[in-house]
Amino acid sequence: GRKETNNITIVNFNNEQMRITWAATELFPGENVSFFYTFNGGHHNIWKPCPTYLLHQGFNSGCQFKTEGSTLTISITNSNGSKEFFSKRLKSDFYIKPSRPENVTFLWKDDTVTVSCNEPKRAVICLRLELQYKSKFDKEWQSKISRCCSVGEQGFDPRKCYSFRVRLKRLVPHCNVVNYSSDWEAETFWMNGTSLDSCDHDIKTQTNTMIFLSCMLAGLLMIFLLLILLCKWQRLQKSVMPVIPDPKYVFADLFNDQSGNFEEWIDKTEHATVQNKVEYEESECTIEEESHQEDKNSDKVESKDNIFCFSGEAENDHPKTTQNACLMPASKASVSLAGFPALMNDDTYVML
């Protein structure tokens, strides 16, 4: 029945060794059954007892024997063979589990990796070579399947370390009724075309790089914050405590010329002040001004007035330059203003 079929496993290891197992406690509880087999069927076939039993909890749960043909018939009976519990005829070639790939080679060029192995002696057309790989930072394996016996993949980062493993698969349903694959070949580690013992060094390198970058970023951030605090502190200091001028810049000649000798500097300064001082003098001068009044019926009248004059230092870049200024009564000055009326009284003076 279907229950018995589902609980029986048939494996043909590379078409060399057969292994058939069953769930003894479920199919035959408390019964220690016997197993018989024959190859290539027919009326004159000789049934062979199981040469090697597999045990589970003290009961026969499987049989292992040599593959001798493509057609296999099996029979499971009671312990003395008088009663048959299960029988099945099958094609042993449809249950082949291939062996591991042999002589696996890796070729890493640029970002492409090509994996090859020796070609099996039989049923090569039914086999596929599967390559799986991942870096230590990948959670799952990446897979690539190709015809036996070479497979290639692109996109590998030469700065990363990768783990590789390969195996052979049988095509389903063209060659097998069960999806059997070989065991994985030993895992290998590669980085930029160089074989390594493991990828632990790559993890440490990446970890150290991340730690270094994190410390660098933290240091830059701290420096930036310190600069901001320094600017804030300088502004606060200027607002709370005014800046005291440096006498080195106010009295540059004292420090540069006299090397800080105050007595020599003050003597030199006083001497220069006396030499550059311009004496202020007031002088009295008399200016004769002739005023002529146009009158056809009157004679020319000459008037002379005394005008006060004084000299003073000019307010410019040349301290020795002096200017003269004079004052005269406004009533007299109005005569010489080219016809303007005299608008000022006698007590008003005009600067000339």
Coordinates of C-alpha atoms in Angstrom, one line a residue:
G1 CA 0.0 0.0 0.0
R2 CA 0.9 3.7 -0.2
K3 CA 1.7 3.8 3.6
E4 CA 4.3 1.1 3.2
T5 CA 5.8 2.7 0.1
N6 CA 6.1 6.1 1.7
N7 CA 7.9 4.6 4.7
I8 CA 10.5 2.7 2.6
T9 CA 13.6 4.5 1.3
I10 CA 15.6 3.2 -1.6
V11 CA 19.0 4.6 -2.4
N12 CA 21.5 3.4 -5.1
F13 CA 24.9 4.9 -4.2
N14 CA 26.6 5.7 -7.5
N15 CA 25.1 2.5 -8.9
E16 CA 27.5 0.5 -6.8
Q17 CA 25.8 -0.1 -3.4
M18 CA 22.0 -0.4 -2.6
R19 CA 20.5 0.6 0.7
I20 CA 16.9 0.0 1.5
T21 CA 15.4 1.1 4.9
W22 CA 11.9 1.0 6.4
A23 CA 10.2 2.3 9.4
A24 CA 10.1 -0.9 11.5
T25 CA 8.2 0.4 14.5
E26 CA 5.4 1.8 12.3
L27 CA 5.1 -0.8 9.6
F28 CA 5.9 -3.9 11.6
P29 CA 5.5 -3.2 15.3
G30 CA 7.0 -5.9 17.5
E31 CA 8.0 -7.9 14.4
N32 CA 11.6 -8.7 13.5
V33 CA 11.2 -9.0 9.7
S34 CA 13.5 -10.6 7.1
F35 CA 14.5 -9.1 3.8
F36 CA 15.1 -10.8 0.4
Y37 CA 16.1 -9.3 -3.1
T38 CA 16.8 -10.3 -6.6
F39 CA 18.1 -8.5 -9.8
N40 CA 16.8 -8.6 -13.4
G41 CA 13.5 -10.4 -12.5
G42 CA 12.2 -13.6 -14.1
H43 CA 10.9 -17.0 -13.0
H44 CA 14.3 -18.5 -12.4
N45 CA 15.7 -15.7 -10.3
I46 CA 17.4 -16.6 -7.1
W47 CA 16.3 -14.8 -4.0
K48 CA 19.1 -13.6 -1.8
P49 CA 18.8 -12.9 1.9
C50 CA 20.0 -9.6 3.2
P51 CA 23.8 -9.8 3.8
T52 CA 23.9 -6.7 6.1
Y53 CA 21.0 -5.6 8.3
L54 CA 20.6 -2.1 9.7
L55 CA 19.1 -2.1 13.2
H56 CA 16.8 0.3 15.0
Q57 CA 16.0 -0.3 18.7
G58 CA 17.0 -3.9 18.3
F59 CA 14.8 -4.6 15.2
N60 CA 15.8 -5.0 11.6
S61 CA 15.1 -1.6 9.9
G62 CA 17.1 -1.8 6.7
C63 CA 19.4 -3.8 4.4
Q64 CA 22.6 -2.9 2.5
F65 CA 23.8 -5.0 -0.5
K66 CA 25.7 -4.7 -3.8
T67 CA 24.1 -3.3 -6.9
E68 CA 24.1 -6.1 -9.6
G69 CA 21.7 -4.9 -12.2
S70 CA 19.2 -2.2 -13.4
T71 CA 16.0 -4.1 -12.3
L72 CA 15.5 -4.9 -8.6
T73 CA 12.8 -6.9 -6.8
I74 CA 12.5 -6.8 -3.0
S75 CA 10.5 -8.8 -0.5
I76 CA 9.9 -8.3 3.2
T77 CA 8.6 -11.3 5.2
N78 CA 8.2 -12.5 8.7
S79 CA 11.3 -13.8 10.5
N80 CA 11.1 -17.4 9.0
G81 CA 10.0 -16.2 5.5
S82 CA 6.7 -18.0 5.6
K83 CA 4.6 -14.8 5.3
E84 CA 5.3 -11.8 3.0
F85 CA 4.5 -8.3 4.3
F86 CA 5.7 -6.2 1.4
S87 CA 7.2 -6.6 -2.2
K88 CA 8.2 -4.2 -4.9
R89 CA 9.8 -4.2 -8.3
L90 CA 11.8 -1.2 -9.4
K91 CA 14.5 0.3 -11.7
S92 CA 17.6 0.7 -9.5
D93 CA 18.9 3.3 -12.0
F94 CA 16.1 5.7 -10.9
Y95 CA 17.4 5.9 -7.3
I96 CA 21.0 6.8 -7.9
K97 CA 22.7 9.1 -5.5
P98 CA 26.0 10.3 -7.1
S99 CA 29.3 10.4 -5.3
R100 CA 31.1 13.5 -4.4
P101 CA 32.9 15.4 -7.2
E102 CA 36.5 14.4 -7.5
N103 CA 39.6 16.6 -8.1
V104 CA 37.8 19.9 -7.7
T105 CA 39.7 23.0 -9.0
F106 CA 39.1 26.7 -8.7
L107 CA 40.0 29.4 -11.2
W108 CA 39.6 33.0 -10.0
K109 CA 40.0 35.7 -12.7
D110 CA 39.0 39.3 -12.2
D111 CA 35.5 38.9 -10.7
T112 CA 34.7 35.5 -12.1
V113 CA 35.2 32.1 -10.4
T114 CA 35.1 28.9 -12.4
V115 CA 34.9 25.5 -10.6
S116 CA 35.6 22.2 -12.3
C117 CA 35.9 18.5 -11.4
N118 CA 36.6 15.2 -12.9
E119 CA 34.0 13.7 -15.2
P120 CA 32.3 10.6 -13.8
K121 CA 32.6 7.3 -15.7
R122 CA 28.9 6.7 -16.3
A123 CA 25.7 8.7 -16.8
V124 CA 27.4 12.1 -17.2
I125 CA 24.4 13.4 -19.1
C126 CA 22.2 13.0 -16.0
L127 CA 24.5 14.9 -13.7
R128 CA 24.7 18.6 -12.9
L129 CA 27.4 20.4 -10.9
E130 CA 26.1 22.8 -8.2
L131 CA 28.2 25.6 -6.8
Q132 CA 27.3 27.3 -3.6
Y133 CA 29.2 30.3 -2.1
K134 CA 28.8 33.1 0.4
S135 CA 31.0 35.6 2.2
K136 CA 31.1 35.8 6.0
F137 CA 28.8 38.7 5.9
D138 CA 26.1 36.8 3.9
K139 CA 23.3 35.1 5.8
E140 CA 22.4 32.5 3.1
W141 CA 24.3 30.5 0.5
Q142 CA 24.1 31.6 -3.2
S143 CA 23.7 28.8 -5.7
K144 CA 24.7 28.3 -9.3
I145 CA 24.0 25.0 -11.3
S146 CA 25.6 24.0 -14.6
R147 CA 26.2 21.0 -16.7
C148 CA 28.8 18.5 -15.4
C149 CA 31.6 19.2 -14.9
S150 CA 32.2 22.9 -14.8
V151 CA 30.4 25.9 -13.4
G152 CA 31.2 29.6 -13.3
E153 CA 29.9 32.7 -11.6
Q154 CA 30.6 36.4 -11.8
G155 CA 30.4 39.4 -9.4
F156 CA 32.9 38.3 -6.7
D157 CA 34.5 41.1 -4.7
P158 CA 38.3 40.6 -4.6
R159 CA 38.4 42.4 -1.2
K160 CA 36.1 39.8 0.4
C161 CA 36.8 36.2 1.6
Y162 CA 34.3 33.6 0.3
S163 CA 33.4 30.1 1.3
F164 CA 32.8 27.6 -1.6
R165 CA 31.3 24.1 -1.8
V166 CA 30.3 21.9 -4.7
R167 CA 28.2 18.7 -5.3
L168 CA 26.7 16.7 -8.1
K169 CA 23.0 16.4 -8.7
R170 CA 20.8 13.9 -10.6
L171 CA 18.2 15.2 -13.0
V172 CA 14.6 14.7 -12.0
P173 CA 12.4 13.2 -13.5
H174 CA 14.4 12.3 -16.6
C175 CA 17.0 10.3 -14.8
N176 CA 15.8 9.9 -11.2
V177 CA 12.4 9.5 -9.5
V178 CA 13.9 10.9 -6.3
N179 CA 15.9 14.2 -6.1
Y180 CA 19.2 12.8 -5.0
S181 CA 22.4 14.8 -4.8
S182 CA 25.9 13.8 -3.7
D183 CA 27.4 14.9 -0.4
W184 CA 29.1 18.3 -0.4
E185 CA 32.7 18.4 -1.2
A186 CA 34.9 19.8 1.6
E187 CA 34.3 23.6 2.1
T188 CA 37.2 25.8 0.8
F189 CA 37.9 29.5 1.4
W190 CA 39.2 31.9 -1.3
M191 CA 40.0 35.6 -1.5
N192 CA 41.1 37.2 -4.8
G193 CA 42.4 34.0 -6.2
T194 CA 44.2 32.9 -3.1
S195 CA 43.2 29.9 -1.0
L196 CA 42.9 30.5 2.7
D197 CA 42.5 28.3 5.7
S198 CA 39.5 30.3 6.9
C199 CA 37.8 33.7 6.6
D200 CA 38.3 34.6 10.2
H201 CA 41.1 37.0 9.3
D202 CA 38.8 38.8 6.9
I203 CA 36.2 39.3 9.6
K204 CA 38.9 40.7 12.0
T205 CA 40.1 43.0 9.3
Q206 CA 36.7 44.3 8.5
T207 CA 35.9 44.7 12.2
N208 CA 39.1 46.6 12.8
T209 CA 38.4 48.8 9.8
M210 CA 34.9 49.6 11.1
I211 CA 36.3 50.3 14.6
F212 CA 39.0 52.6 13.1
L213 CA 36.4 54.5 11.0
S214 CA 34.0 54.8 14.0
C215 CA 36.8 56.2 16.2
M216 CA 37.9 58.6 13.5
L217 CA 34.3 59.9 13.0
A218 CA 33.9 60.2 16.8
G219 CA 37.1 62.2 17.0
L220 CA 36.1 64.6 14.2
L221 CA 32.8 65.1 15.9
M222 CA 34.4 65.9 19.2
I223 CA 36.8 68.4 17.6
F224 CA 33.9 70.1 15.8
L225 CA 32.0 70.4 19.1
L226 CA 35.0 71.8 20.9
L227 CA 35.5 74.4 18.2
I228 CA 31.8 75.5 18.6
L229 CA 32.2 75.7 22.3
L230 CA 35.4 77.7 21.9
C231 CA 33.7 80.2 19.7
K232 CA 30.8 80.5 22.2
W233 CA 33.2 81.0 25.1
Q234 CA 35.1 83.7 23.2
R235 CA 31.9 85.6 22.6
L236 CA 30.8 85.2 26.2
Q237 CA 34.2 86.4 27.4
K238 CA 34.1 89.5 25.2
S239 CA 30.6 90.4 26.4
V240 CA 31.4 89.8 30.1
M241 CA 35.1 91.0 30.3
P242 CA 36.2 93.7 27.9
V243 CA 39.5 93.1 26.1
I244 CA 42.5 94.9 27.7
P245 CA 44.6 96.5 25.0
D246 CA 48.1 95.3 24.7
P247 CA 50.6 98.1 25.3
K248 CA 52.9 96.5 22.8
Y249 CA 50.7 97.7 20.0
V250 CA 49.7 101.0 21.6
F251 CA 53.3 102.0 22.3
A252 CA 54.9 100.3 19.4
D253 CA 57.9 102.7 19.4
L254 CA 58.5 102.0 23.1
F255 CA 58.9 98.2 22.6
N256 CA 60.3 98.2 19.1
D257 CA 62.7 101.2 19.2
Q258 CA 63.6 101.4 22.9
S259 CA 63.2 97.7 23.8
G260 CA 60.9 98.6 26.6
N261 CA 63.1 101.2 28.3
F262 CA 60.6 103.7 29.5
E263 CA 63.0 106.4 30.6
E264 CA 64.7 106.7 27.2
W265 CA 61.4 106.6 25.5
I266 CA 59.9 109.4 27.6
D267 CA 63.0 111.6 27.1
K268 CA 62.9 111.1 23.4
T269 CA 59.2 111.8 23.3
E270 CA 59.4 115.0 25.3
H271 CA 62.3 116.3 23.1
A272 CA 60.4 115.5 19.9
T273 CA 57.4 117.4 21.4
V274 CA 59.4 120.5 22.1
Q275 CA 61.0 120.5 18.6
N276 CA 57.7 120.0 16.9
K277 CA 55.7 122.5 18.9
V278 CA 54.6 125.6 17.0
E279 CA 54.5 128.8 19.0
Y280 CA 51.2 130.5 18.9
E281 CA 51.6 134.2 18.3
E282 CA 49.1 137.0 18.1
S283 CA 50.1 140.1 16.2
E284 CA 48.4 143.4 15.7
C285 CA 48.4 144.6 12.2
T286 CA 46.9 147.6 10.4
I287 CA 45.4 147.3 7.0
E288 CA 44.5 150.3 5.1
E289 CA 41.4 149.8 3.0
E290 CA 40.3 152.3 0.6
S291 CA 36.6 152.4 0.1
H292 CA 35.3 154.2 -3.0
Q293 CA 31.7 155.3 -3.2
E294 CA 30.4 155.9 -6.7
D295 CA 28.8 159.3 -6.6
K296 CA 29.0 161.6 -9.6
N297 CA 28.6 164.8 -7.4
S298 CA 31.0 163.6 -4.5
D299 CA 34.7 163.2 -4.3
K300 CA 36.7 160.0 -3.6
V301 CA 36.8 159.3 0.1
E302 CA 39.6 157.2 1.5
S303 CA 39.0 155.4 4.8
K304 CA 41.6 153.6 6.7
D305 CA 40.7 151.3 9.6
N306 CA 42.7 149.3 12.0
I307 CA 42.0 145.5 11.8
F308 CA 43.1 142.9 14.3
C309 CA 45.0 140.0 12.9
F310 CA 46.4 136.8 14.4
S311 CA 48.3 133.7 13.3
G312 CA 47.6 130.1 14.2
E313 CA 48.8 126.6 13.5
A314 CA 47.1 124.9 10.6
E315 CA 45.1 121.8 11.4
N316 CA 46.6 119.5 8.8
D317 CA 49.4 117.1 8.4
H318 CA 52.1 119.8 8.4
P319 CA 52.4 121.2 11.9
K320 CA 54.7 124.0 11.0
T321 CA 52.3 125.5 8.5
T322 CA 50.5 128.6 9.8
Q323 CA 47.5 130.6 8.7
N324 CA 46.6 134.3 9.2
A325 CA 43.1 135.7 10.0
C326 CA 41.9 139.2 10.4
L327 CA 38.8 140.9 12.0
M328 CA 37.3 144.2 11.0
P329 CA 34.0 145.9 11.8
A330 CA 31.1 144.6 9.8
S331 CA 29.9 148.1 8.9
K332 CA 33.2 148.8 7.2
A333 CA 33.4 145.4 5.6
S334 CA 30.0 145.8 4.0
V335 CA 31.4 148.5 1.8
S336 CA 33.8 146.1 0.0
L337 CA 31.3 143.3 -0.6
A338 CA 30.7 144.3 -4.2
G339 CA 27.5 146.1 -3.8
F340 CA 25.8 144.0 -1.1
P341 CA 24.0 146.0 1.5
A342 CA 25.4 146.4 5.0
L343 CA 23.3 144.2 7.2
M344 CA 25.4 144.3 10.3
N345 CA 25.9 147.0 12.9
D346 CA 29.1 148.6 14.1
D347 CA 29.6 146.1 16.9
T348 CA 29.9 143.1 14.6
Y349 CA 33.2 141.9 13.2
V350 CA 33.8 140.0 10.1
M351 CA 36.7 137.5 9.6
L352 CA 38.6 138.2 6.4

